[in-house]
Amino acid sequence: MSDYITAEEIVRQVRMMPVQERARLKDILYSDNEDRSSLKERLTEQRFAEGRVCPHCGGHHVRKNGHREDGTQKYVCVDCGKSFTITTNSIFSGTRKGIGEWQGFMGCMADGKSLDASAIECGLTHATAFAWRHKILDALAEAGDDTMLSGVVEADEAFFPTSYKGNAKHFDGDAEREPHRRGGEVHTRGLSDELVCVPCAVDGNGNSASLVAKLGKCSTKALDRVLGGRIAPESTLCSDGDASYDGFAKSNGLSLVRIKGGKKSVGIFNIQRINSYHSQLRLFMGRFKGVSTKYLNNYLIWNNAVRYCKVYVANKLSLMFEAAASAMVSIRSLDLGKRPSLPLLV
């Protein structure tokens, strides 16, 4: 008689477990497969890439200060006297879940699972899963601020209906308007203030940038606030016939190729890559049945991160998780809903 349990029997028993127990098992398996100690070492290396830095005051006079009961290394800052670990001022701050559970949730995000499906798989409430999603996306935004586009860069704007979903009431002077259906509706034809303008750009290496800029039609100022400093000088910028790109290209040292209405290309230049990006972005956003405008930037970050990982990195989960985990940013769940209903730059 065999002295071990077969894989089939293990799978059968796992399927019979309550959701919470499956989540705990997943945490244990993640810890074993990824080697929790080596994962902590990688996070330590990333967060302390430029030497040990105190997350409280930014000081570099840091020394080790014993261990917690679970073996986590503690540090103390000589300058401010405060203690910390590698998870202080990170997405893990103030939570009672382990790194493995966060990693499992990140896996659900990388696989594009819904919020409810992710909550069930990870043993979380809907509210906690929502908070975790935006803590991770806020951290990814912090980690991705230095993404630089270069070479031939294609740019164009995407437009989304303004949505106040998740707001108890509309605080921007339009509280009496009729409620819209979920997902947003536009009642004015053309590029009106009912549409949010999102300048987008993508280069030949798959790097992309996009951010909420303003309501209505695009402008040179909007392009400067979103893409200024994000495209390497002497790059070639390809856009449609919108005149706002003229001033933007000139002020940023870019060669401009304008592909005006009806044309597919000008010589070797075209805007097929940015058109493909917009199509993929629409599909990505469509899964969420209408994104509240105050969270739109986070979903743009999510789309860019997943898109980049699909192109270049087989283990996209590892890249996203380590980038978010190593970011020096601490977000309280209670503050997520307090952000402006219209996060406009211009």
Short mmCIF file of N, CA and C in Angstrom, two decimals, residues 128-201:
data_model
loop_
_atom_site.label_atom_id
_atom_site.label_comp_id
_atom_site.label_asym_id
_atom_site.label_seq_id
_atom_site.Cartn_x
_atom_site.Cartn_y
_atom_site.Cartn_z
N THR A 128 -12.49 44.93 0.81
CA THR A 128 -11.05 44.77 0.98
C THR A 128 -10.37 44.53 -0.36
N ALA A 129 -10.99 43.72 -1.21
CA ALA A 129 -10.43 43.45 -2.54
C ALA A 129 -10.34 44.74 -3.36
N PHE A 130 -11.37 45.59 -3.25
CA PHE A 130 -11.35 46.86 -3.97
C PHE A 130 -10.22 47.75 -3.46
N ALA A 131 -10.06 47.81 -2.14
CA ALA A 131 -8.98 48.62 -1.55
C ALA A 131 -7.61 48.09 -1.97
N TRP A 132 -7.44 46.76 -1.94
CA TRP A 132 -6.17 46.17 -2.35
C TRP A 132 -5.87 46.50 -3.80
N ARG A 133 -6.88 46.41 -4.67
CA ARG A 133 -6.68 46.70 -6.09
C ARG A 133 -6.09 48.09 -6.27
N HIS A 134 -6.67 49.08 -5.60
CA HIS A 134 -6.23 50.45 -5.82
C HIS A 134 -4.95 50.78 -5.05
N LYS A 135 -4.68 50.09 -3.96
CA LYS A 135 -3.37 50.26 -3.32
C LYS A 135 -2.27 49.78 -4.26
N ILE A 136 -2.49 48.64 -4.90
CA ILE A 136 -1.50 48.10 -5.83
C ILE A 136 -1.33 49.01 -7.03
N LEU A 137 -2.44 49.51 -7.57
CA LEU A 137 -2.38 50.38 -8.74
C LEU A 137 -1.74 51.72 -8.40
N ASP A 138 -2.03 52.27 -7.22
CA ASP A 138 -1.36 53.50 -6.79
C ASP A 138 0.15 53.28 -6.70
N ALA A 139 0.56 52.12 -6.18
CA ALA A 139 1.98 51.81 -6.05
C ALA A 139 2.61 51.63 -7.43
N LEU A 140 1.89 50.99 -8.35
CA LEU A 140 2.41 50.83 -9.71
C LEU A 140 2.58 52.19 -10.39
N ALA A 141 1.62 53.10 -10.14
CA ALA A 141 1.73 54.45 -10.70
C ALA A 141 2.98 55.14 -10.17
N GLU A 142 3.25 54.95 -8.87
CA GLU A 142 4.44 55.55 -8.26
C GLU A 142 5.71 54.96 -8.86
N ALA A 143 5.69 53.64 -9.08
CA ALA A 143 6.88 52.97 -9.60
C ALA A 143 7.10 53.24 -11.08
N GLY A 144 6.02 53.58 -11.83
CA GLY A 144 6.14 53.74 -13.28
C GLY A 144 6.26 55.16 -13.75
N ASP A 145 6.46 56.11 -12.84
CA ASP A 145 6.52 57.52 -13.21
C ASP A 145 7.68 57.86 -14.14
N ASP A 146 8.74 57.05 -14.15
CA ASP A 146 9.92 57.39 -14.94
C ASP A 146 9.97 56.66 -16.28
N THR A 147 8.87 56.03 -16.70
CA THR A 147 8.84 55.35 -17.99
C THR A 147 9.09 56.36 -19.11
N MET A 148 10.09 56.10 -19.95
CA MET A 148 10.46 57.01 -21.03
C MET A 148 10.20 56.36 -22.38
N LEU A 149 9.53 57.09 -23.27
CA LEU A 149 9.29 56.62 -24.62
C LEU A 149 10.34 57.20 -25.54
N SER A 150 10.70 56.47 -26.59
CA SER A 150 11.76 56.95 -27.48
C SER A 150 11.59 56.36 -28.87
N GLY A 151 12.42 56.85 -29.80
CA GLY A 151 12.36 56.37 -31.18
C GLY A 151 11.18 56.98 -31.91
N VAL A 152 10.44 56.14 -32.60
CA VAL A 152 9.21 56.57 -33.26
C VAL A 152 8.06 56.39 -32.28
N VAL A 153 7.45 57.48 -31.87
CA VAL A 153 6.39 57.46 -30.87
C VAL A 153 5.08 57.90 -31.52
N GLU A 154 4.05 57.10 -31.39
CA GLU A 154 2.74 57.44 -31.94
C GLU A 154 1.84 57.93 -30.81
N ALA A 155 1.07 58.97 -31.08
CA ALA A 155 0.24 59.57 -30.03
C ALA A 155 -1.13 59.95 -30.57
N ASP A 156 -2.11 59.83 -29.72
CA ASP A 156 -3.48 60.23 -30.04
C ASP A 156 -4.26 60.26 -28.73
N GLU A 157 -5.44 60.83 -28.74
CA GLU A 157 -6.24 60.92 -27.52
C GLU A 157 -7.35 59.87 -27.52
N ALA A 158 -7.66 59.38 -26.33
CA ALA A 158 -8.84 58.55 -26.11
C ALA A 158 -9.82 59.37 -25.27
N PHE A 159 -11.11 59.12 -25.44
CA PHE A 159 -12.12 59.87 -24.71
C PHE A 159 -13.07 58.90 -24.00
N PHE A 160 -13.38 59.23 -22.75
CA PHE A 160 -14.28 58.41 -21.95
C PHE A 160 -15.38 59.30 -21.35
N PRO A 161 -16.60 58.79 -21.27
CA PRO A 161 -17.66 59.58 -20.63
C PRO A 161 -17.33 59.84 -19.16
N THR A 162 -17.60 61.05 -18.68
CA THR A 162 -17.41 61.31 -17.25
C THR A 162 -18.33 60.40 -16.45
N SER A 163 -17.82 59.86 -15.37
CA SER A 163 -18.60 58.95 -14.54
C SER A 163 -18.36 59.29 -13.07
N TYR A 164 -19.45 59.47 -12.32
CA TYR A 164 -19.34 59.77 -10.90
C TYR A 164 -19.77 58.57 -10.06
N LYS A 165 -19.65 57.39 -10.65
CA LYS A 165 -19.98 56.17 -9.93
C LYS A 165 -19.12 56.06 -8.67
N GLY A 166 -19.76 55.75 -7.55
CA GLY A 166 -19.02 55.63 -6.30
C GLY A 166 -19.01 56.89 -5.48
N ASN A 167 -19.55 58.00 -6.02
CA ASN A 167 -19.65 59.25 -5.26
C ASN A 167 -21.06 59.35 -4.68
N ALA A 168 -21.15 59.70 -3.42
CA ALA A 168 -22.48 59.85 -2.80
C ALA A 168 -23.28 60.94 -3.50
N LYS A 169 -22.60 61.99 -3.90
CA LYS A 169 -23.22 63.02 -4.71
C LYS A 169 -22.14 63.74 -5.49
N HIS A 170 -22.53 64.47 -6.48
CA HIS A 170 -21.59 65.16 -7.35
C HIS A 170 -21.27 66.52 -6.75
N PHE A 171 -20.01 66.72 -6.35
CA PHE A 171 -19.63 67.92 -5.62
C PHE A 171 -19.18 69.07 -6.52
N ASP A 172 -19.22 68.88 -7.84
CA ASP A 172 -18.64 69.87 -8.73
C ASP A 172 -19.66 70.81 -9.35
N GLY A 173 -20.75 71.09 -8.65
CA GLY A 173 -21.69 72.09 -9.12
C GLY A 173 -22.78 71.57 -10.02
N ASP A 174 -22.88 70.25 -10.15
CA ASP A 174 -23.88 69.69 -11.05
C ASP A 174 -24.69 68.63 -10.33
N ALA A 175 -24.99 68.87 -9.06
CA ALA A 175 -25.64 67.86 -8.23
C ALA A 175 -27.06 67.55 -8.68
N GLU A 176 -27.67 68.46 -9.46
CA GLU A 176 -29.06 68.27 -9.85
C GLU A 176 -29.22 67.53 -11.17
N ARG A 177 -28.11 67.17 -11.83
CA ARG A 177 -28.24 66.52 -13.13
C ARG A 177 -28.91 65.16 -12.98
N GLU A 178 -29.55 64.70 -14.07
CA GLU A 178 -30.18 63.40 -14.07
C GLU A 178 -29.10 62.31 -13.98
N PRO A 179 -29.36 61.25 -13.21
CA PRO A 179 -28.38 60.17 -13.10
C PRO A 179 -28.18 59.48 -14.44
N HIS A 180 -26.93 59.06 -14.71
CA HIS A 180 -26.62 58.35 -15.94
C HIS A 180 -26.71 56.85 -15.69
N ARG A 181 -26.86 56.11 -16.77
CA ARG A 181 -26.80 54.66 -16.65
C ARG A 181 -25.38 54.25 -16.29
N ARG A 182 -25.24 53.05 -15.74
CA ARG A 182 -23.91 52.58 -15.37
C ARG A 182 -23.05 52.49 -16.63
N GLY A 183 -21.85 53.04 -16.54
CA GLY A 183 -20.96 53.05 -17.69
C GLY A 183 -20.91 54.40 -18.35
N GLY A 184 -21.84 55.30 -18.04
CA GLY A 184 -21.78 56.65 -18.56
C GLY A 184 -22.50 56.82 -19.87
N GLU A 185 -23.16 57.92 -20.06
CA GLU A 185 -23.80 58.29 -21.30
C GLU A 185 -23.42 59.72 -21.62
N VAL A 186 -23.38 60.04 -22.91
CA VAL A 186 -23.07 61.39 -23.35
C VAL A 186 -24.30 61.97 -24.02
N HIS A 187 -24.71 63.15 -23.58
CA HIS A 187 -25.93 63.76 -24.09
C HIS A 187 -25.65 64.88 -25.08
N THR A 188 -24.39 65.27 -25.25
CA THR A 188 -24.01 66.33 -26.17
C THR A 188 -23.12 65.75 -27.26
N ARG A 189 -23.40 66.06 -28.51
CA ARG A 189 -22.60 65.56 -29.61
C ARG A 189 -21.24 66.27 -29.66
N GLY A 190 -20.25 65.54 -30.18
CA GLY A 190 -18.92 66.14 -30.31
C GLY A 190 -18.10 66.05 -29.03
N LEU A 191 -16.97 66.76 -29.02
CA LEU A 191 -16.05 66.72 -27.89
C LEU A 191 -16.47 67.75 -26.85
N SER A 192 -17.47 67.40 -26.07
CA SER A 192 -18.01 68.29 -25.05
C SER A 192 -17.35 68.01 -23.71
N ASP A 193 -17.76 68.78 -22.69
CA ASP A 193 -17.24 68.59 -21.34
C ASP A 193 -17.82 67.37 -20.66
N GLU A 194 -18.62 66.60 -21.37
CA GLU A 194 -19.09 65.33 -20.83
C GLU A 194 -18.09 64.21 -21.11
N LEU A 195 -17.03 64.52 -21.84
CA LEU A 195 -16.01 63.54 -22.17
C LEU A 195 -14.69 63.89 -21.50
N VAL A 196 -14.00 62.88 -20.99
CA VAL A 196 -12.69 63.04 -20.39
C VAL A 196 -11.63 62.75 -21.45
N CYS A 197 -10.72 63.70 -21.63
CA CYS A 197 -9.65 63.55 -22.62
C CYS A 197 -8.44 62.86 -21.99
N VAL A 198 -7.99 61.78 -22.63
CA VAL A 198 -6.84 61.02 -22.14
C VAL A 198 -5.80 60.93 -23.26
N PRO A 199 -4.78 61.81 -23.27
CA PRO A 199 -3.70 61.68 -24.24
C PRO A 199 -2.94 60.37 -24.02
N CYS A 200 -2.65 59.67 -25.11
CA CYS A 200 -1.96 58.38 -25.04
C CYS A 200 -0.79 58.38 -26.02
N ALA A 201 0.26 57.66 -25.68
CA ALA A 201 1.41 57.52 -26.58
C ALA A 201 2.02 56.15 -26.39
#
